[in-house]
Coordinates of C-alpha atoms and ligand atoms in Angstrom, one line a residue:
M1 CA 10.7 20.0 -3.9
E2 CA 6.5 20.1 -4.3
M3 CA 5.1 21.4 -7.7
T4 CA 4.3 24.1 -8.6
G5 CA 1.0 25.2 -10.3
L6 CA 2.5 25.7 -13.6
Q7 CA 4.5 22.6 -12.8
I8 CA 1.3 20.4 -13.0
F9 CA 0.0 21.9 -15.8
K10 CA 2.3 21.4 -18.8
H11 CA 0.9 17.7 -17.9
L12 CA -3.2 18.4 -18.7
P13 CA -5.0 17.6 -21.7
G14 CA -5.3 21.9 -20.8
A15 CA -1.4 22.9 -22.1
Q16 CA -2.0 20.3 -24.8
K17 CA -4.8 21.9 -26.5
A18 CA -5.5 18.1 -26.0
Q19 CA -9.5 17.0 -26.1
N20 CA -11.3 17.2 -22.8
S21 CA -8.6 20.3 -22.0
N22 CA -11.1 22.4 -19.5
C23 CA -13.2 19.7 -19.2
K24 CA -14.8 20.1 -15.9
E25 CA -14.6 16.2 -15.0
C26 CA -12.9 17.4 -11.9
G27 CA -14.9 19.8 -11.0
C28 CA -12.8 22.5 -11.5
P29 CA -13.9 25.0 -14.0
T30 CA -9.8 24.2 -16.6
C31 CA -7.6 21.9 -16.1
M32 CA -5.1 25.4 -14.9
A33 CA -7.7 26.0 -11.8
F34 CA -7.0 21.9 -11.0
A35 CA -3.7 22.3 -11.1
L36 CA -3.8 25.0 -8.8
K37 CA -5.5 23.9 -6.6
L38 CA -3.4 20.0 -7.0
A39 CA -0.3 21.8 -6.3
K40 CA -2.1 22.5 -2.4
Q41 CA -2.7 19.4 -2.1
N42 CA -6.3 21.2 -1.4
I43 CA -7.6 18.1 -4.8
E44 CA -7.1 14.6 -5.9
L45 CA -4.6 13.7 -8.3
E46 CA -7.6 10.9 -9.3
K47 CA -10.1 13.8 -9.6
C48 CA -9.0 14.4 -13.0
P49 CA -9.0 10.9 -15.3
Y50 CA -6.6 12.4 -17.8
V51 CA -3.3 12.4 -16.0
D52 CA -0.4 10.9 -17.8
E53 CA 2.2 8.2 -16.0
D54 CA 4.7 10.8 -15.9
L55 CA 2.7 13.6 -13.6
K56 CA 1.2 10.6 -11.6
K57 CA 5.2 10.1 -10.8
A58 CA 6.3 13.2 -11.0
Y59 CA 3.7 14.3 -8.4
L60 CA 3.5 11.7 -6.2
Q61 CA 7.6 11.6 -5.7
S62 CA 7.0 15.1 -4.5
I63 CA 4.6 15.1 -2.1
K64 CA 6.5 12.2 -0.9
H65 CA 8.1 13.2 3.3
P66 CA 11.3 13.2 2.8
Q67 CA 11.1 11.6 6.8
K68 CA 8.8 9.3 8.9
T69 CA 7.7 10.3 12.1
V70 CA 8.3 7.8 15.0
C71 CA 5.3 8.5 17.3
I72 CA 5.8 7.2 21.5
G73 CA 2.3 8.4 22.5
D74 CA 1.8 12.1 21.4
L75 CA 5.8 12.7 21.5
K76 CA 6.9 12.9 17.7
I77 CA 10.2 11.4 16.4
G78 CA 11.6 13.0 13.1
G79 CA 9.0 14.1 10.1
E80 CA 11.2 16.9 9.3
N81 CA 11.3 18.3 5.5
V82 CA 13.8 20.5 5.9
L83 CA 17.6 21.0 6.1
Y84 CA 17.6 24.3 7.1
R85 CA 15.4 26.4 8.7
H86 CA 14.7 29.1 6.7
E87 CA 13.7 26.5 4.0
K88 CA 10.2 26.4 5.3
T89 CA 10.7 25.2 10.2
F90 CA 11.3 22.0 11.4
V91 CA 8.6 20.6 12.5
N92 CA 9.3 17.7 15.9
P93 CA 12.1 19.7 18.4
T94 CA 15.1 16.8 19.3
V95 CA 13.2 14.1 21.5
L96 CA 15.8 14.7 24.9
A97 CA 15.8 11.3 26.5
V98 CA 17.8 9.4 29.4
L99 CA 18.5 5.8 29.8
V100 CA 18.0 4.6 33.7
D101 CA 19.3 1.6 34.6
C102 CA 17.7 0.0 37.2
S103 CA 19.6 -2.9 38.0
K104 CA 22.0 0.2 40.1
P105 CA 21.4 1.0 43.4
D106 CA 21.3 4.4 42.7
Y107 CA 18.7 4.5 39.8
K108 CA 14.9 5.7 42.4
E109 CA 17.8 9.5 42.7
K110 CA 18.8 9.2 39.7
L111 CA 15.0 9.0 38.7
K112 CA 13.6 11.6 41.5
L113 CA 16.9 14.0 39.8
I114 CA 15.1 13.9 36.6
T115 CA 11.7 14.5 37.6
D116 CA 11.9 17.6 39.2
F117 CA 13.7 18.6 36.9
E118 CA 11.7 21.7 35.0
I119 CA 12.5 25.6 33.0
K120 CA 9.4 27.2 32.3
G121 CA 9.5 29.0 29.3
V122 CA 7.2 31.6 27.3
N123 CA 3.8 29.5 27.9
E124 CA 5.4 26.3 28.6
V125 CA 6.5 24.2 30.9
Y126 CA 10.1 21.8 29.4
K127 CA 11.0 19.2 31.2
V128 CA 13.2 15.6 30.0
D129 CA 11.2 14.4 27.2
L130 CA 11.8 10.6 27.9
V131 CA 13.1 8.1 30.1
I132 CA 14.4 4.5 28.8
L133 CA 14.2 2.1 31.5
K134 CA 16.7 -1.1 31.5
N135 CA 16.5 -4.0 33.6
C136 CA 13.2 -3.2 34.8
T137 CA 11.2 -5.5 36.0
Q138 CA 8.4 -3.0 37.5
K139 CA 7.7 0.1 36.0
P140 CA 8.6 2.9 38.6
D141 CA 6.5 6.1 39.3
C142 CA 8.7 8.4 35.9
G143 CA 5.5 12.2 37.5
M144 CA 4.6 13.7 34.9
I145 CA 7.3 12.7 32.5
K146 CA 6.4 9.0 28.8
A147 CA 8.9 5.6 29.8
I148 CA 9.5 3.4 27.9
T149 CA 11.1 0.0 28.0
F150 CA 14.7 -0.8 27.5
E151 CA 12.7 -2.8 24.4
E152 CA 10.0 -0.8 23.4
F153 CA 13.5 1.5 22.7
N154 CA 15.5 -0.7 20.6
G155 CA 12.1 -1.7 19.0
L156 CA 11.7 1.9 17.4
E157 CA 12.1 1.8 13.8
I158 CA 14.7 4.4 13.9
T159 CA 17.8 4.8 13.5
K160 CA 20.5 5.0 15.8
I161 CA 24.1 6.0 16.1
V162 CA 26.5 5.0 19.8
D163 CA 27.9 9.0 18.9
E164 CA 31.6 7.7 19.3
D165 CA 33.3 9.7 17.6
F166 CA 32.2 13.6 16.4
T167 CA 33.5 13.7 13.2
K168 CA 31.6 9.9 11.9
T169 CA 28.3 10.5 14.3
K170 CA 28.0 13.9 12.2
E171 CA 28.4 12.8 8.2
I172 CA 25.7 10.4 9.0
L173 CA 23.4 12.5 10.3
I174 CA 24.0 15.2 7.5
T175 CA 24.6 12.1 5.1
T176 CA 20.6 11.1 6.3
R177 CA 18.9 14.2 6.3
T178 CA 20.4 15.5 3.0
K179 CA 19.7 11.9 1.2
A180 CA 16.3 12.3 3.1
V181 CA 15.4 15.6 2.3
K182 CA 17.6 15.6 -2.4
D183 CA 16.6 12.6 -2.9
K184 CA 13.8 11.2 -1.0
D185 CA 15.7 7.9 -0.6
D186 CA 13.8 5.4 1.3
R187 CA 17.1 3.7 3.2
F188 CA 17.2 7.0 5.1
S189 CA 13.1 7.8 5.8
A190 CA 13.6 7.2 9.9
P191 CA 14.4 9.7 12.8
V192 CA 18.3 9.5 13.6
C193 CA 19.0 8.7 17.0
V194 CA 22.3 9.5 19.1
V195 CA 23.2 8.0 21.6
M196 CA 25.6 9.5 24.1
P197 CA 27.7 7.4 26.6
E198 CA 28.9 8.1 29.7
G199 CA 31.5 10.9 30.0
D200 CA 33.1 14.3 29.8
I201 CA 30.0 16.3 30.1
F202 CA 31.9 19.3 28.3
K203 CA 32.2 17.4 25.3
T204 CA 29.0 16.0 25.7
C205 CA 27.5 19.4 25.9
A206 CA 29.0 20.6 22.4
Y207 CA 28.6 17.5 20.7
A208 CA 24.6 16.9 22.0
G209 CA 24.1 21.1 20.9
Y210 CA 25.9 20.5 17.0
Y211 CA 23.7 17.3 17.4
I212 CA 21.0 19.2 18.3
C213 CA 21.4 21.7 14.5
K214 CA 22.2 19.4 12.1
Y215 CA 21.0 17.2 12.3
A216 CA 19.3 14.9 15.3
N217 CA 15.6 13.3 16.3
M218 CA 16.4 12.2 19.1
I219 CA 19.3 11.4 21.3
V220 CA 19.4 9.5 24.5
F221 CA 22.3 9.9 27.6
E222 CA 23.2 7.5 30.0
E223 CA 23.4 10.8 32.5
F224 CA 21.7 12.8 33.5
D225 CA 23.2 16.4 33.9
E226 CA 20.9 18.8 35.4
A227 CA 23.0 22.0 32.9
L228 CA 23.6 19.8 30.4
F229 CA 19.4 19.7 29.7
S230 CA 18.9 23.5 30.6
T231 CA 22.0 24.3 27.9
L232 CA 20.4 21.5 25.5
I233 CA 16.8 23.2 26.6
T234 CA 17.0 26.1 26.0
L235 CA 19.4 25.8 22.4
R236 CA 16.1 23.0 20.9
Q237 CA 14.1 26.2 21.9
N238 CA 16.1 28.7 19.4
I239 CA 16.2 25.8 16.7
F240 CA 12.8 24.8 16.6
T241 CA 10.9 28.4 16.6
N242 CA 9.1 28.8 13.6
P243 CA 10.9 31.7 12.1
Q244 CA 8.1 32.8 10.5
K245 CA 6.2 33.0 13.2
P246 CA 7.1 35.5 15.8
L247 CA 7.1 34.4 19.4
Q248 CA 3.9 35.4 21.0
V249 CA 2.1 34.6 24.3
E250 CA -1.3 34.5 25.5
E251 CA -3.3 37.4 25.2
G252 CA -5.6 37.9 28.5
L253 CA -5.2 39.9 32.1
Y254 CA -2.4 38.9 34.2
E255 CA -1.8 39.7 37.5
F256 CA 1.8 41.4 39.7
N257 CA 2.1 41.2 43.9
N258 CA -1.6 39.7 44.5
P259 CA -3.4 42.9 43.1
D260 CA -6.6 44.2 44.4
E261 CA -9.8 45.6 42.2
N262 CA -7.7 49.5 43.3
S263 CA -4.7 48.7 40.8
I264 CA -3.3 50.6 38.2
I265 CA -3.6 48.9 35.6
F266 CA -0.5 48.5 31.2
L267 CA -2.1 47.3 29.0
T268 CA 0.8 45.9 25.9
T269 CA 0.7 43.6 22.6
N270 CA 1.1 39.8 22.7
F271 CA 5.0 39.8 21.6
A272 CA 6.9 38.1 23.8
L273 CA 9.6 39.8 23.9
T274 CA 7.8 43.2 25.1
F275 CA 5.5 41.8 27.3
F276 CA 8.7 39.7 29.3
A277 CA 10.5 43.2 29.3
V278 CA 7.0 44.6 30.9
T279 CA 6.5 42.0 33.2
N280 CA 10.5 41.8 34.8
E281 CA 9.4 45.3 35.8
L282 CA 5.6 45.4 36.8
E283 CA 7.2 41.8 39.1
S284 CA 10.0 44.0 40.5
L285 CA 7.9 47.3 41.3
E286 CA 6.8 46.5 45.4
V287 CA 3.4 48.3 43.3
P288 CA 0.2 46.1 42.5
S289 CA -0.4 46.0 39.0
Y290 CA -2.5 43.8 36.2
L291 CA -1.1 43.8 32.7
I292 CA -3.8 43.4 29.9
V293 CA -2.3 41.6 27.1
I294 CA -3.5 42.6 23.3
P295 CA -3.9 39.7 20.9
A296 CA -2.1 41.3 18.1
D297 CA -0.4 38.5 16.1
G298 CA 2.7 39.1 18.3
M299 CA 3.2 41.5 17.0
S300 CA 5.6 45.0 19.0
V301 CA 3.4 47.7 19.5
L302 CA 3.9 49.8 16.9
T303 CA 3.9 47.2 14.0
A304 CA 0.2 46.0 15.1
W305 CA -1.1 49.5 15.2
S306 CA 0.9 50.4 11.8
A307 CA -0.4 46.6 10.5
E308 CA -4.2 47.1 12.9
K309 CA -3.4 44.3 14.6
F310 CA -4.0 47.4 17.2
T311 CA -7.2 49.4 17.4
A312 CA -9.6 50.6 19.9
K313 CA -11.9 48.3 18.8
I314 CA -9.5 45.5 19.9
V315 CA -8.3 46.9 22.3
S316 CA -12.7 47.1 23.6
E317 CA -13.0 43.8 22.4
T318 CA -10.0 42.6 24.6
L319 CA -11.4 44.5 28.2
K320 CA -15.2 42.7 27.4
K321 CA -13.7 39.2 26.6
H322 CA -11.5 38.6 29.7
G323 CA -14.3 40.3 32.0
I324 CA -12.6 43.9 33.4
R325 CA -15.4 46.1 33.8
E326 CA -16.8 43.2 36.5
K327 CA -12.8 42.3 38.0
I328 CA -11.1 46.0 38.3
K329 CA -13.1 48.7 39.7
T330 CA -10.0 50.7 38.1
R331 CA -10.8 52.6 35.5
S332 CA -7.6 54.0 33.3
I333 CA -5.5 52.0 31.7
I334 CA -1.6 53.0 31.0
I335 CA -1.2 52.0 27.3
P336 CA 2.8 51.9 25.6
G337 CA 4.4 55.5 24.7
L338 CA 4.6 54.8 21.3
L339 CA 0.8 54.5 20.6
E340 CA 0.1 58.5 22.7
H341 CA -1.3 58.8 19.2
T342 CA -4.6 56.4 19.6
I343 CA -5.7 57.9 22.4
D344 CA -8.6 59.9 21.5
E345 CA -9.6 57.1 18.9
L346 CA -9.2 54.7 22.2
K347 CA -11.2 57.5 24.6
Q348 CA -14.5 57.6 22.1
T349 CA -14.2 54.1 21.6
V350 CA -13.8 53.3 25.2
P351 CA -15.6 56.5 26.8
D352 CA -15.9 54.8 30.6
F353 CA -11.8 54.5 30.7
E354 CA -9.1 56.9 31.3
F355 CA -6.0 55.8 28.7
V356 CA -2.7 57.3 29.6
V357 CA 0.3 57.3 28.2
G358 CA 3.1 55.5 29.0
T359 CA 6.8 55.6 28.2
R360 CA 8.6 53.9 25.5
E361 CA 10.8 51.4 26.9
A362 CA 10.2 49.5 30.1
S363 CA 12.8 50.7 31.5
E364 CA 11.5 53.3 32.7
I365 CA 7.7 52.0 34.2
E366 CA 9.2 52.8 37.5
N367 CA 10.3 56.2 37.6
F368 CA 6.8 56.3 35.7
V369 CA 4.7 54.9 38.4
K370 CA 6.6 56.7 41.4
N371 CA 5.6 60.1 39.1
Y372 CA 2.8 58.5 38.4
F373 CA 1.9 57.8 42.4
Q374 CA 2.5 61.3 43.4
G375 CA 1.2 63.1 40.6
Ligands
LIG1 FE1 -8.7 19.5 -17.0 FE2 -9.8 18.9 -15.2 FE3 -10.4 17.8 -17.2 FE4 -8.9 17.3 -15.6 S1 -11.0 16.6 -15.3 S2 -8.3 17.5 -18.6 S3 -7.4 18.5 -15.3 S4 -10.9 20.7 -16.6

């Protein structure tokens, strides 16, 4: 656990009313100010020449990272600080790798399946993270996927477990992470990699899913299976999102069904769930349209309005920033039904546009559009 400002302060001359109390040599006005800065790691411990050995030891232990990070280029393995995601967040998603034995006659087909595989997610395309090439004399083309040799894999400073028994693997993973996080024990600070031998695909999927949750930093599969990777990547996305940060999409102008400069315009916030509910509807309509997405820290429309993240001024700035006036001739924007009460403010701030109250639910958009064009 990191030390609090108060815990640090107790060791300083200011708390002990000692000779150098609040001497300002550290550049802070008081010992308490130094303690608070140090707790946030905004100042170096060495700035105070009167720090005692007990504080030095306790502070350095408290800021020590429980788990090391091993890098393969920009791919990071490990570096985790907590046992449970809600304590802070998990940092680096479990690396999912596939072993390809280049001495096998069908290795090129296997490699093609791996490199062709992708899942489209929120603002991102997910692929296999890493290919480990065994018995390769010449590195084959692995497309966009990072590839290392088996020798390089063996040289990584990570703890490797071959998954021969679920209970054993589970125990090693839990013990290692617990000792690393709770005791900051250096013997357990290396990231952990589980190697899944060929076997029953359903068991492999269930066990690997468990290891992603607790606490594999990397999993290597001897076989590649599209369904397995799709399932595991989807699961991984749920575990490795920051619970304190709502899922959000990029602000901007999105197009549906080849719109032209006269197409209708919808508007919403950048909360991912709202965005996808609306875009699903707009995509399935046979009507070309635009969607303006307002930056609102990933908040849903009403929450954004109450937090002043949806204001007429922000709408006006977004229109300017994305050159909406230059790109589109349409001068009416359909706003979410839940924001009906903002109409007057919007009209005053953006007088060259008409704002039309749309639906409260995305599922009602289809009917709304039919009536809109008939009306
Ligand atoms: Fe307090 Fe700063 Fe002086 Fe240290 S250097 S005794 S923290 S005021």
